[in-house]
Coordinates of C-alpha atoms in Angstrom, one line a residue:
Chain A
M1474 CA 54.4 -51.9 -60.7
P1475 CA 53.9 -52.1 -57.6
D1476 CA 57.4 -54.0 -56.8
A1477 CA 59.2 -51.3 -58.7
P1478 CA 62.2 -49.4 -56.9
L1479 CA 61.4 -46.4 -55.2
F1480 CA 64.5 -44.4 -55.3
D1481 CA 67.2 -43.6 -57.5
R1482 CA 69.8 -43.5 -55.8
L1483 CA 69.7 -43.8 -52.4
C1484 CA 72.2 -42.6 -49.9
V1485 CA 72.3 -43.7 -46.4
I1486 CA 75.3 -41.7 -43.7
G1487 CA 75.9 -43.1 -41.0
I1488 CA 76.4 -47.4 -40.9
G1489 CA 75.6 -49.0 -37.9
L1490 CA 73.0 -51.7 -36.7
I1491 CA 70.0 -49.2 -38.1
G1492 CA 71.8 -47.6 -41.1
S1493 CA 73.8 -51.0 -42.3
S1494 CA 70.2 -52.7 -42.1
I1495 CA 68.5 -50.5 -44.0
L1496 CA 71.4 -51.6 -47.0
R1497 CA 70.7 -54.9 -46.9
A1498 CA 67.3 -54.9 -46.5
A1499 CA 66.4 -52.3 -49.1
R1500 CA 68.9 -54.6 -51.4
A1501 CA 67.2 -57.5 -50.6
R1502 CA 64.4 -56.2 -51.6
G1503 CA 64.7 -54.3 -54.3
L1504 CA 64.4 -51.4 -53.3
V1505 CA 66.5 -48.7 -55.2
R1506 CA 68.7 -48.9 -58.0
T1507 CA 71.7 -47.5 -56.1
L1508 CA 72.9 -47.5 -52.9
V1509 CA 75.5 -45.1 -51.1
A1510 CA 76.8 -45.3 -48.4
S1511 CA 79.2 -42.6 -45.7
D1512 CA 80.8 -43.0 -42.2
A1513 CA 82.6 -40.7 -40.2
S1514 CA 85.1 -43.9 -39.8
A1515 CA 87.3 -44.4 -42.2
A1516 CA 87.5 -48.4 -40.8
V1517 CA 83.1 -49.1 -40.7
R1518 CA 83.8 -47.3 -44.9
A1519 CA 86.6 -49.8 -44.9
R1520 CA 83.9 -52.9 -43.4
V1521 CA 80.9 -51.9 -45.3
G1522 CA 82.9 -51.8 -48.8
E1523 CA 84.5 -55.7 -47.5
L1524 CA 80.6 -56.0 -46.3
G1525 CA 79.5 -54.8 -50.0
I1526 CA 76.1 -54.2 -48.2
A1527 CA 76.7 -50.5 -50.9
D1528 CA 77.2 -49.8 -54.0
E1529 CA 79.3 -47.2 -53.4
V1530 CA 80.8 -46.0 -50.1
R1531 CA 82.1 -42.4 -50.3
D1532 CA 84.8 -40.5 -47.5
S1533 CA 82.4 -37.9 -46.9
P1534 CA 78.5 -37.4 -46.8
A1535 CA 79.0 -34.2 -49.4
E1536 CA 80.1 -36.0 -52.0
A1537 CA 77.4 -39.1 -51.1
V1538 CA 74.9 -36.7 -51.4
E1539 CA 75.7 -35.8 -54.7
G1540 CA 73.0 -36.8 -57.3
A1541 CA 70.8 -38.8 -54.7
D1542 CA 67.1 -39.0 -54.9
A1543 CA 66.4 -40.0 -51.4
V1544 CA 69.3 -39.6 -48.4
I1545 CA 68.6 -41.3 -44.5
L1546 CA 71.0 -39.6 -41.1
C1547 CA 71.6 -43.2 -39.8
V1548 CA 74.0 -40.7 -37.3
P1549 CA 74.0 -40.4 -32.9
S1550 CA 71.3 -38.3 -32.5
G1551 CA 74.0 -35.3 -31.5
A1552 CA 75.4 -35.5 -35.0
F1553 CA 73.0 -34.2 -36.9
G1554 CA 73.6 -30.6 -36.5
A1555 CA 77.1 -30.8 -38.6
V1556 CA 76.4 -33.2 -41.1
A1557 CA 73.1 -30.8 -42.6
E1558 CA 75.6 -28.1 -42.2
A1559 CA 77.9 -30.8 -44.7
I1560 CA 75.7 -31.9 -47.1
G1561 CA 73.5 -28.9 -47.3
P1562 CA 74.9 -27.3 -50.5
H1563 CA 75.7 -31.1 -52.1
L1564 CA 71.8 -31.7 -51.6
K1565 CA 69.7 -32.6 -54.7
P1566 CA 66.9 -30.5 -55.5
G1567 CA 63.0 -32.6 -55.2
A1568 CA 65.0 -34.6 -53.4
V1569 CA 63.7 -36.5 -49.7
V1570 CA 66.3 -35.4 -47.1
S1571 CA 65.0 -38.1 -43.0
D1572 CA 66.6 -39.9 -40.6
T1573 CA 66.4 -42.4 -38.3
G1574 CA 67.1 -40.1 -35.1
S1575 CA 65.2 -41.6 -31.4
V1576 CA 65.2 -38.5 -30.9
K1577 CA 62.1 -36.1 -33.2
A1578 CA 62.6 -32.4 -31.8
S1579 CA 66.7 -32.2 -31.8
V1580 CA 66.9 -33.4 -35.7
V1581 CA 64.5 -31.0 -36.4
A1582 CA 65.8 -27.7 -34.6
Q1583 CA 69.3 -29.0 -35.7
M1584 CA 69.0 -30.1 -38.9
A1585 CA 66.6 -27.9 -40.6
P1586 CA 68.3 -24.3 -40.8
F1587 CA 70.7 -26.6 -43.0
L1588 CA 68.8 -27.3 -46.0
P1589 CA 67.8 -26.1 -49.1
A1590 CA 63.7 -25.1 -49.6
N1591 CA 64.2 -27.1 -52.6
V1592 CA 64.5 -30.2 -50.3
H1593 CA 61.6 -32.3 -48.6
F1594 CA 62.5 -32.5 -45.1
I1595 CA 60.6 -36.0 -43.7
P1596 CA 62.2 -36.4 -39.8
A1597 CA 61.4 -40.4 -39.2
H1598 CA 62.5 -43.1 -36.2
P1599 CA 62.2 -46.4 -36.9
V1600 CA 61.7 -48.0 -33.5
A1601 CA 63.9 -51.0 -33.8
G1602 CA 67.5 -52.0 -32.4
T1603 CA 69.4 -54.7 -30.7
E1604 CA 71.2 -53.8 -28.2
Y1605 CA 74.5 -54.5 -31.5
S1606 CA 76.2 -52.0 -32.8
G1607 CA 78.0 -51.2 -36.1
P1608 CA 77.6 -52.5 -40.0
D1609 CA 78.3 -55.8 -38.9
A1610 CA 75.4 -55.7 -36.1
G1611 CA 72.8 -55.3 -39.1
F1612 CA 70.0 -57.6 -41.0
A1613 CA 67.4 -56.7 -42.9
E1614 CA 64.9 -58.4 -41.0
L1615 CA 65.1 -56.0 -38.1
F1616 CA 62.5 -53.9 -39.2
D1617 CA 59.9 -56.3 -40.0
N1618 CA 56.7 -55.8 -38.1
R1619 CA 58.6 -52.8 -36.4
W1620 CA 56.7 -49.1 -36.1
C1621 CA 58.4 -46.6 -37.7
I1622 CA 57.1 -42.5 -37.0
F1623 CA 57.0 -39.8 -39.4
T1624 CA 57.8 -36.5 -37.6
P1625 CA 56.8 -34.0 -40.8
A1626 CA 55.5 -30.6 -41.1
A1627 CA 52.3 -29.6 -41.3
D1628 CA 52.8 -28.3 -45.1
V1629 CA 54.8 -31.5 -46.2
D1630 CA 55.0 -32.5 -49.8
A1631 CA 51.9 -35.3 -49.9
G1632 CA 52.9 -37.2 -53.0
M1633 CA 57.0 -37.7 -51.1
L1634 CA 55.5 -38.0 -47.7
A1635 CA 53.7 -41.4 -49.8
R1636 CA 56.8 -42.3 -51.2
L1637 CA 58.7 -42.0 -47.7
K1638 CA 56.0 -44.0 -46.3
A1639 CA 55.9 -47.0 -48.9
F1640 CA 59.6 -47.5 -49.0
W1641 CA 59.4 -48.0 -44.8
E1642 CA 56.6 -50.2 -45.4
R1643 CA 58.3 -52.2 -47.6
L1644 CA 60.8 -53.0 -45.6
G1645 CA 58.8 -54.5 -43.1
S1646 CA 57.6 -52.2 -41.1
R1647 CA 54.4 -49.9 -40.6
V1648 CA 53.7 -45.7 -40.2
E1649 CA 52.7 -43.7 -38.2
T1650 CA 52.6 -40.2 -38.0
M1651 CA 52.4 -37.9 -35.1
T1652 CA 54.5 -34.2 -33.3
P1653 CA 58.0 -34.1 -32.8
E1654 CA 57.5 -32.6 -29.7
H1655 CA 54.6 -35.6 -29.1
H1656 CA 57.3 -38.5 -30.8
D1657 CA 59.7 -37.3 -28.1
L1658 CA 57.5 -37.9 -24.7
V1659 CA 56.2 -40.9 -26.1
L1660 CA 59.7 -42.5 -26.7
A1661 CA 60.3 -40.9 -23.6
I1662 CA 58.9 -43.7 -21.6
T1663 CA 58.9 -46.3 -23.8
S1664 CA 62.5 -46.3 -24.9
H1665 CA 64.6 -43.9 -22.9
V1666 CA 63.5 -43.5 -19.5
P1667 CA 64.1 -47.4 -19.2
H1668 CA 67.3 -47.5 -20.7
L1669 CA 68.4 -45.3 -18.0
I1670 CA 66.7 -47.3 -15.7
A1671 CA 68.9 -50.3 -16.7
Y1672 CA 71.9 -48.4 -17.0
N1673 CA 71.4 -47.2 -13.8
I1674 CA 70.9 -50.9 -11.6
V1675 CA 73.5 -52.6 -13.7
G1676 CA 75.6 -49.7 -12.2
T1677 CA 74.2 -49.6 -9.2
A1678 CA 75.1 -53.6 -8.6
D1679 CA 78.4 -52.8 -9.8
D1680 CA 79.3 -50.3 -7.3
L1681 CA 77.8 -52.1 -4.0
E1682 CA 80.5 -52.9 -1.7
A1683 CA 78.8 -55.7 0.3
V1684 CA 78.1 -57.5 -2.3
T1685 CA 80.6 -59.3 -5.3
Q1686 CA 81.2 -58.9 -8.7
S1687 CA 81.2 -62.5 -9.1
E1688 CA 78.1 -62.6 -7.5
V1689 CA 76.0 -60.4 -9.3
I1690 CA 77.5 -62.1 -12.4
K1691 CA 76.4 -65.9 -10.9
F1692 CA 72.9 -64.8 -9.8
S1693 CA 71.4 -62.5 -12.5
A1694 CA 68.9 -64.8 -13.5
G1695 CA 66.5 -64.0 -10.6
G1696 CA 66.2 -60.9 -13.1
F1697 CA 69.1 -58.5 -13.3
R1698 CA 70.5 -59.7 -16.2
D1699 CA 67.0 -59.0 -18.2
F1700 CA 68.4 -55.1 -17.2
T1701 CA 72.1 -55.4 -18.6
R1702 CA 70.6 -56.3 -22.6
I1703 CA 69.9 -52.6 -23.1
A1704 CA 72.4 -51.3 -20.6
A1705 CA 74.4 -53.4 -23.4
S1706 CA 73.1 -50.4 -25.5
D1707 CA 75.4 -47.5 -27.7
P1708 CA 77.4 -45.5 -25.1
T1709 CA 77.6 -42.9 -27.5
M1710 CA 73.9 -43.3 -29.3
W1711 CA 72.7 -42.9 -25.8
R1712 CA 74.4 -40.0 -24.5
D1713 CA 73.3 -38.1 -27.1
I1714 CA 70.1 -39.3 -27.0
F1715 CA 69.2 -38.0 -23.3
L1716 CA 71.6 -34.9 -23.9
N1717 CA 68.5 -34.3 -27.0
N1718 CA 65.5 -34.9 -25.2
R1719 CA 66.6 -33.6 -21.9
K1720 CA 62.7 -31.9 -21.1
A1721 CA 61.0 -35.3 -21.9
V1722 CA 63.2 -37.2 -20.0
L1723 CA 63.4 -35.4 -16.6
E1724 CA 59.5 -35.1 -17.0
V1725 CA 59.4 -38.9 -17.7
L1726 CA 62.0 -39.8 -14.6
G1727 CA 60.0 -37.4 -12.3
R1728 CA 57.1 -39.1 -12.5
F1729 CA 58.9 -42.5 -12.7
S1730 CA 60.8 -41.5 -8.8
E1731 CA 57.3 -39.9 -7.3
D1732 CA 55.8 -43.7 -8.0
L1733 CA 59.1 -45.8 -7.1
A1734 CA 58.6 -43.9 -3.5
Y1735 CA 55.2 -44.7 -3.5
L1736 CA 55.6 -48.4 -3.0
Q1737 CA 59.1 -47.9 -1.4
R1738 CA 57.1 -46.0 1.4
A1739 CA 54.7 -49.4 0.7
I1740 CA 57.3 -51.7 1.6
R1741 CA 58.5 -49.9 5.2
W1742 CA 55.4 -49.5 6.5
G1743 CA 53.7 -53.3 5.6
E1744 CA 51.5 -52.0 3.3
G1745 CA 51.0 -55.5 1.0
D1746 CA 48.2 -54.7 -1.1
K1747 CA 49.6 -51.5 -2.5
L1748 CA 52.0 -53.8 -4.5
F1749 CA 49.4 -56.5 -5.2
E1750 CA 47.4 -54.0 -6.9
L1751 CA 49.8 -53.0 -9.1
F1752 CA 51.8 -56.1 -10.1
T1753 CA 48.1 -57.4 -10.9
R1754 CA 47.4 -54.4 -13.1
T1755 CA 51.2 -55.0 -14.9
R1756 CA 50.3 -58.1 -15.9
A1757 CA 47.3 -56.8 -18.2
V1758 CA 50.3 -54.2 -20.0
R1759 CA 52.5 -57.3 -20.8
R1760 CA 48.8 -59.4 -22.4
S1761 CA 48.8 -57.0 -24.7
I1762 CA 51.9 -56.3 -26.1
I1763 CA 51.6 -59.4 -26.7
D1764 CA 48.3 -59.7 -28.3
I1765 CA 49.7 -56.8 -30.8
G1766 CA 52.8 -58.9 -32.1
Q1767 CA 55.4 -57.3 -30.4
E1768 CA 56.5 -59.4 -27.6
T1769 CA 56.7 -63.3 -27.3
A1770 CA 54.6 -65.1 -25.8
E1771 CA 57.3 -67.8 -24.5
P1772 CA 58.6 -67.9 -21.2
D1773 CA 61.8 -66.1 -20.0
F1774 CA 62.0 -64.3 -23.6
G1775 CA 62.6 -68.0 -25.7
R1776 CA 65.8 -68.1 -24.3
H1777 CA 66.9 -71.8 -24.2
H1778 CA 66.7 -74.0 -21.4
G1779 CA 68.1 -77.2 -19.7
K1780 CA 72.0 -77.4 -21.3
P1781 CA 73.6 -74.6 -21.6
P1782 CA 74.5 -73.2 -25.2
A1783 CA 77.4 -74.1 -27.0
Chain B
M1459 CA 75.4 -96.7 -7.7
P1460 CA 75.4 -93.6 -9.0
D1461 CA 72.4 -93.3 -9.9
A1462 CA 69.9 -95.0 -7.9
P1463 CA 66.5 -92.5 -6.0
L1464 CA 68.2 -89.7 -3.7
F1465 CA 65.4 -90.2 -1.4
D1466 CA 62.1 -92.6 -0.6
R1467 CA 59.5 -90.6 -0.2
L1468 CA 59.6 -86.9 -1.4
C1469 CA 57.0 -84.3 -0.4
V1470 CA 56.3 -81.0 -2.1
I1471 CA 54.5 -78.4 -1.0
G1472 CA 53.0 -76.0 -2.9
I1473 CA 52.9 -77.0 -6.9
G1474 CA 53.4 -74.0 -8.9
L1475 CA 56.2 -72.9 -11.3
I1476 CA 58.6 -74.3 -8.8
G1477 CA 57.1 -77.4 -7.5
S1478 CA 56.0 -78.3 -10.8
S1479 CA 59.3 -78.3 -11.9
I1480 CA 60.8 -80.4 -9.1
L1481 CA 58.5 -82.6 -9.5
R1482 CA 58.9 -82.8 -13.0
A1483 CA 63.0 -82.8 -13.2
A1484 CA 62.8 -85.3 -10.5
R1485 CA 60.3 -88.0 -11.7
A1486 CA 62.6 -87.7 -15.2
R1487 CA 66.2 -88.0 -13.7
G1488 CA 65.2 -90.4 -10.9
L1489 CA 65.9 -88.9 -8.1
V1490 CA 63.0 -90.8 -5.4
R1491 CA 60.9 -93.0 -5.5
T1492 CA 58.1 -91.8 -4.5
L1493 CA 56.5 -88.3 -5.4
V1494 CA 53.9 -87.0 -3.0
A1495 CA 52.6 -83.0 -3.4
S1496 CA 50.2 -80.6 -1.8
D1497 CA 48.4 -77.4 -2.2
A1498 CA 46.5 -74.9 -0.6
S1499 CA 44.0 -74.6 -3.8
A1500 CA 42.4 -78.1 -4.6
A1501 CA 42.5 -76.1 -7.7
V1502 CA 45.8 -76.9 -7.8
R1503 CA 45.3 -80.0 -6.4
A1504 CA 43.1 -81.3 -9.1
R1505 CA 45.3 -80.6 -11.9
V1506 CA 47.9 -82.0 -10.5
G1507 CA 45.8 -84.9 -10.3
E1508 CA 45.2 -84.7 -14.0
L1509 CA 49.1 -83.6 -15.3
G1510 CA 50.1 -86.6 -13.5
I1511 CA 53.0 -85.5 -12.1
A1512 CA 52.9 -86.7 -8.6
D1513 CA 52.2 -90.0 -7.4
E1514 CA 50.2 -88.9 -4.9
V1515 CA 48.7 -85.9 -4.1
R1516 CA 47.2 -85.2 -0.4
D1517 CA 44.6 -82.2 0.5
S1518 CA 46.5 -81.5 3.8
P1519 CA 50.9 -80.8 4.1
A1520 CA 49.9 -82.9 7.8
E1521 CA 49.2 -85.7 5.4
A1522 CA 51.7 -85.3 2.9
V1523 CA 54.1 -85.7 4.4
E1524 CA 53.6 -88.3 7.3
G1525 CA 56.7 -90.6 6.4
A1526 CA 58.4 -88.5 4.0
D1527 CA 62.3 -88.2 4.6
A1528 CA 62.3 -85.0 2.3
V1529 CA 60.4 -82.1 2.9
I1530 CA 60.0 -79.2 0.2
L1531 CA 58.1 -76.2 0.8
C1532 CA 57.6 -74.2 -2.7
V1533 CA 54.8 -71.4 -0.9
P1534 CA 55.0 -67.9 -1.0
S1535 CA 57.4 -66.0 1.6
G1536 CA 54.8 -65.2 3.5
A1537 CA 53.3 -68.6 4.3
F1538 CA 56.2 -70.6 5.1
G1539 CA 55.2 -70.1 8.9
A1540 CA 52.3 -71.5 8.7
V1541 CA 52.7 -74.5 6.6
A1542 CA 55.6 -75.2 9.2
E1543 CA 53.3 -74.9 11.9
A1544 CA 50.6 -77.2 10.0
I1545 CA 53.4 -80.5 9.3
G1546 CA 55.4 -80.0 12.8
P1547 CA 54.4 -82.4 14.5
H1548 CA 53.8 -85.0 10.9
L1549 CA 57.5 -85.0 10.2
K1550 CA 59.4 -88.0 10.3
P1551 CA 62.2 -88.6 12.6
G1552 CA 65.4 -88.1 10.3
A1553 CA 63.5 -86.3 7.1
V1554 CA 65.4 -82.8 5.9
V1555 CA 62.8 -80.3 5.2
S1556 CA 64.2 -76.8 2.8
D1557 CA 61.9 -74.6 0.5
T1558 CA 63.0 -72.3 -2.4
G1559 CA 61.9 -69.2 -0.7
S1560 CA 63.5 -66.7 -2.6
V1561 CA 64.0 -64.9 1.1
K1562 CA 66.3 -67.1 3.5
A1563 CA 66.5 -65.0 6.3
S1564 CA 63.0 -64.4 6.8
V1565 CA 62.4 -68.2 5.9
V1566 CA 64.3 -69.5 9.1
A1567 CA 62.5 -67.0 11.5
Q1568 CA 58.9 -68.6 10.0
M1569 CA 60.2 -72.1 10.0
A1570 CA 62.7 -72.7 12.9
P1571 CA 60.3 -72.2 15.9
F1572 CA 58.5 -75.5 14.2
L1573 CA 60.0 -77.6 13.6
P1574 CA 61.4 -80.8 15.6
A1575 CA 64.8 -81.3 16.9
N1576 CA 65.7 -84.2 15.2
V1577 CA 64.4 -83.1 11.6
H1578 CA 67.3 -81.5 9.4
F1579 CA 66.6 -78.0 8.0
I1580 CA 68.6 -76.8 4.9
P1581 CA 66.7 -73.4 3.7
A1582 CA 67.5 -73.6 -0.6
H1583 CA 66.3 -70.7 -3.1
P1584 CA 67.2 -72.1 -6.9
V1585 CA 67.6 -68.5 -9.0
A1586 CA 65.6 -69.9 -11.8
G1587 CA 61.9 -68.7 -13.2
T1588 CA 60.2 -67.3 -15.8
E1589 CA 57.2 -65.1 -15.7
Y1590 CA 54.7 -67.9 -15.7
S1591 CA 53.1 -69.3 -12.6
G1592 CA 51.0 -72.5 -11.9
P1593 CA 51.7 -76.3 -12.4
D1594 CA 51.5 -75.6 -15.8
A1595 CA 53.9 -73.2 -16.0
G1596 CA 56.8 -75.8 -14.6
F1597 CA 59.4 -77.8 -17.2
A1598 CA 61.8 -80.4 -15.7
E1599 CA 65.0 -79.0 -17.4
L1600 CA 64.7 -75.2 -15.6
F1601 CA 66.9 -75.1 -13.2
D1602 CA 69.8 -76.6 -15.8
N1603 CA 73.0 -74.9 -15.6
R1604 CA 71.0 -72.0 -12.9
W1605 CA 72.9 -72.1 -9.3
C1606 CA 70.5 -73.3 -6.2
I1607 CA 71.4 -71.6 -2.9
F1608 CA 72.0 -72.9 0.4
T1609 CA 71.3 -71.3 3.4
P1610 CA 71.9 -74.3 6.9
A1611 CA 73.0 -73.4 9.9
A1612 CA 76.3 -73.9 10.6
D1613 CA 75.5 -77.3 12.9
V1614 CA 74.2 -79.0 9.9
D1615 CA 74.7 -82.8 9.6
A1616 CA 77.1 -82.9 7.1
G1617 CA 76.1 -86.3 5.7
M1618 CA 72.2 -84.7 4.9
L1619 CA 73.8 -82.0 3.2
A1620 CA 75.3 -83.2 1.4
R1621 CA 72.8 -85.6 0.0
L1622 CA 70.5 -83.0 -0.9
K1623 CA 73.3 -81.1 -2.8
A1624 CA 73.4 -83.8 -4.6
F1625 CA 69.3 -84.1 -5.3
W1626 CA 69.8 -80.6 -6.8
E1627 CA 72.9 -81.2 -8.8
R1628 CA 71.2 -83.7 -9.9
L1629 CA 68.5 -81.4 -11.2
G1630 CA 70.4 -79.4 -13.1
S1631 CA 72.2 -77.4 -10.6
R1632 CA 75.1 -75.3 -8.6
V1633 CA 75.5 -75.3 -5.7
E1634 CA 76.2 -72.7 -3.4
T1635 CA 76.6 -71.8 0.5
M1636 CA 76.3 -68.5 2.4
T1637 CA 74.8 -66.8 4.8
P1638 CA 70.8 -65.9 4.8
E1639 CA 71.4 -62.7 5.5
H1640 CA 74.0 -62.6 2.9
H1641 CA 71.8 -64.2 0.8
D1642 CA 68.7 -61.8 1.1
L1643 CA 71.3 -58.8 0.1
V1644 CA 72.5 -60.2 -3.4
L1645 CA 69.3 -60.8 -4.2
A1646 CA 68.0 -57.9 -3.3
I1647 CA 69.7 -56.3 -6.2
T1648 CA 70.0 -59.3 -8.8
S1649 CA 66.5 -60.1 -8.4
H1650 CA 64.2 -58.3 -5.9
V1651 CA 65.0 -54.3 -6.7
P1652 CA 65.4 -54.9 -10.6
H1653 CA 61.8 -56.3 -10.3
L1654 CA 60.4 -53.6 -8.1
I1655 CA 61.8 -51.0 -10.6
A1656 CA 60.1 -53.5 -14.0
Y1657 CA 56.9 -53.2 -11.6
N1658 CA 57.2 -49.5 -11.4
I1659 CA 58.0 -48.1 -15.0
V1660 CA 55.3 -50.4 -15.8
G1661 CA 52.9 -48.8 -13.9
T1662 CA 54.8 -45.2 -14.8
A1663 CA 53.5 -45.9 -18.3
D1664 CA 50.3 -46.8 -17.7
D1665 CA 49.7 -43.4 -15.6
L1666 CA 50.6 -41.3 -18.2
E1667 CA 48.6 -39.4 -19.1
A1668 CA 50.2 -37.5 -21.9
V1669 CA 50.5 -41.1 -23.9
T1670 CA 48.4 -42.9 -24.9
Q1671 CA 48.0 -46.9 -23.4
S1672 CA 47.8 -47.5 -27.3
E1673 CA 51.6 -45.9 -27.7
V1674 CA 52.5 -46.8 -24.6
I1675 CA 51.4 -50.8 -26.5
K1676 CA 52.9 -49.9 -30.0
F1677 CA 56.1 -48.5 -29.8
S1678 CA 57.4 -51.2 -26.0
A1679 CA 60.1 -52.6 -29.2
G1680 CA 62.0 -49.4 -27.9
G1681 CA 63.7 -50.5 -24.7
F1682 CA 60.1 -50.9 -22.9
R1683 CA 58.4 -54.0 -23.5
D1684 CA 61.7 -56.0 -21.7
F1685 CA 61.1 -55.0 -18.6
T1686 CA 57.1 -56.2 -19.1
R1687 CA 58.8 -59.7 -18.3
I1688 CA 59.5 -59.8 -14.8
A1689 CA 56.5 -56.9 -14.6
A1690 CA 54.0 -60.0 -15.3
S1691 CA 55.7 -62.0 -12.8
D1692 CA 53.3 -63.8 -9.5
P1693 CA 51.7 -60.5 -7.6
T1694 CA 50.7 -62.7 -4.3
M1695 CA 55.0 -63.9 -4.7
W1696 CA 56.1 -60.5 -5.5
R1697 CA 54.4 -58.9 -2.3
D1698 CA 55.4 -61.2 0.1
I1699 CA 58.8 -60.9 -1.3
F1700 CA 59.3 -57.3 -0.6
L1701 CA 57.1 -57.7 2.4
N1702 CA 59.4 -60.2 3.7
N1703 CA 62.7 -58.4 2.5
R1704 CA 62.2 -55.4 3.6
K1705 CA 65.7 -54.9 5.0
A1706 CA 68.1 -55.2 2.0
V1707 CA 65.8 -54.0 -0.7
L1708 CA 65.0 -50.5 1.2
E1709 CA 68.9 -50.4 1.4
V1710 CA 69.9 -51.5 -2.1
L1711 CA 66.6 -49.1 -3.2
G1712 CA 68.1 -46.2 -1.8
R1713 CA 71.3 -46.4 -3.4
F1714 CA 69.8 -47.0 -6.8
S1715 CA 67.6 -43.9 -6.1
E1716 CA 70.7 -42.2 -5.3
D1717 CA 72.4 -43.4 -8.7
L1718 CA 69.1 -42.4 -10.2
A1719 CA 69.3 -38.8 -8.9
Y1720 CA 73.4 -38.4 -9.9
L1721 CA 72.3 -39.4 -14.1
Q1722 CA 69.5 -37.0 -14.0
R1723 CA 71.7 -34.2 -12.4
A1724 CA 74.3 -35.4 -15.2
I1725 CA 71.3 -35.1 -17.7
R1726 CA 69.9 -31.3 -16.6
W1727 CA 73.5 -30.0 -17.0
G1728 CA 74.3 -31.6 -19.9
E1729 CA 77.3 -33.4 -18.4
G1730 CA 78.2 -36.2 -21.1
D1731 CA 81.3 -37.4 -19.7
K1732 CA 79.1 -38.9 -16.7
L1733 CA 76.7 -40.1 -19.0
F1734 CA 79.6 -41.9 -21.5
E1735 CA 81.8 -43.3 -18.5
L1736 CA 78.3 -45.3 -16.9
F1737 CA 77.2 -46.7 -20.2
T1738 CA 80.7 -47.8 -21.3
R1739 CA 81.2 -50.1 -17.9
T1740 CA 77.7 -51.2 -17.6
R1741 CA 78.3 -53.0 -21.1
A1742 CA 81.0 -55.2 -19.7
V1743 CA 78.7 -57.0 -17.1
R1744 CA 76.7 -57.9 -19.4
R1745 CA 79.3 -59.9 -21.5
S1746 CA 80.6 -61.1 -18.1
I1747 CA 77.5 -62.6 -17.4
I1748 CA 77.1 -64.2 -21.2
D1749 CA 80.7 -65.6 -20.7
I1750 CA 80.3 -67.5 -17.6
G1751 CA 77.4 -69.0 -19.6
Q1752 CA 74.4 -67.5 -17.8
E1753 CA 73.4 -65.7 -20.5
T1754 CA 72.4 -65.7 -24.1
A1755 CA 75.3 -63.6 -26.7
E1756 CA 72.1 -63.8 -29.4
P1757 CA 71.0 -59.9 -30.2
D1758 CA 67.6 -59.4 -28.5
F1759 CA 67.8 -62.3 -26.3
G1760 CA 67.2 -63.8 -29.3
R1761 CA 63.6 -62.9 -29.8
H1762 CA 62.7 -63.8 -33.3
H1763 CA 63.1 -60.9 -36.4
G1764 CA 61.1 -61.0 -38.8
K1765 CA 57.9 -62.2 -39.5
P1766 CA 55.6 -61.2 -36.3
P1767 CA 54.8 -65.4 -34.4
A1768 CA 52.2 -67.4 -35.4

């Protein structure tokens, strides 16, 4: 019976882009019998009620996890300790407790002390998202063809690991397993530092006295606007990511700055061959990403060309 | 007769993404009577013949400009001097000579010495493009709703300026005028430095020993893949841009690095408020770009979510 629900009662805590997408996809694909939601914000809880994307909405995480055989925390990276402390005594024995945090060593360090020995803790990170946030931003297809990275302890229960893997696969994702520390380094280069430099270039442009704000905005199609997308991501989430993945982010940032100084020097001294060599190599990287289906080959991301969008 | 052709014979030299888009749009919109094309590459000239996007294809720029009342050079920023020298003695008196170079002070310095006094020189830069290059990559809608920046001398002929402005407007663009030096600073922040840091982060990722190439590619949806688009742009064009806009690029790059050091220090010392302040401010910049129709509001640039693209 491959299409039977995988969990009886799934509790999702933190109903933003990711949490609300899990609720929508889990219902659309029949993965659980009952969906329970909770969020620290009363406004968000009310909105989840209006959207009708959960069967039950609870005011506190402690109430929400009661009787759940699966609990997924989708909160900012700085909030895991407090939520784990609140739910720890209320978790059902044998439940699986997971999360969707973007930094894994920190999630483990924050949550593990508060989780009873009789639950299965399997940290997870779906590498998916958009620049929008909140319960209205989610959609059931968000995880399709994306990767979800698990960072379980070596002694994790194999049966529960397989069940959670099946859950993410039926959400549309492919699952890979690695250590929390390696995850944090991989994400520092593929996500965290890219976000930081996007935020930074948008800030630099905003601050330049010699170029007006209006000019930056009008002429942004020359490349700048690409960076504004990820620089429009949720500020709380991203502040917490940098504070909680400090070591790996600083390490990769050091490499980025070193490489940038090399290019800066090549420009200053007119060493065109060094620039040309790099600019040729980087084309191949994009080609590979397109080839494995993680990016569109359409020009300009498939953005509309022609008449301005209505 | 507002729809009459604006030029009798338009010669486009350099038939890549931009040059071939001008040919396609000029024909589709009836802007000239005869289209003449030339390119330094025999293979490109042959392809232009196959595509049939010009009425005549000439081997040398000198032949191509004979009798043309409008000449537009669409060559890499390092090649303007040589082409201007080649065409100078063959230009028709009274013709307008323009270009589409991404760096304006350098174009003026390279071309002006070779142009006879009896032609009208109006440097121009359409702020439009995709990451693809070559004559097959162009399309007639490329300039719709984009800006074209003119950087003419103060004593330019007003009638010819108006005619070239009408040409670009009928290509779909809006025209703005500024000095070459100001243009180069505006483009350094809105296009050149964004490209440099995109090339740089892709290079850094490619070089990291602790993270495999395969991991960078698989998990690129976390943000990295956004940067690979502009880092897949034409290497020759971009090498020339950096070598020819050195002063403005180094100035903006200095600001970028200073701002990045501030963020790096905030991360090291756990100063979340400084990060949060910037991350909030940058959201507003994107909102403005969307509001004036220079960017899509669709999540993730409107990239396809769901099943992998066929």
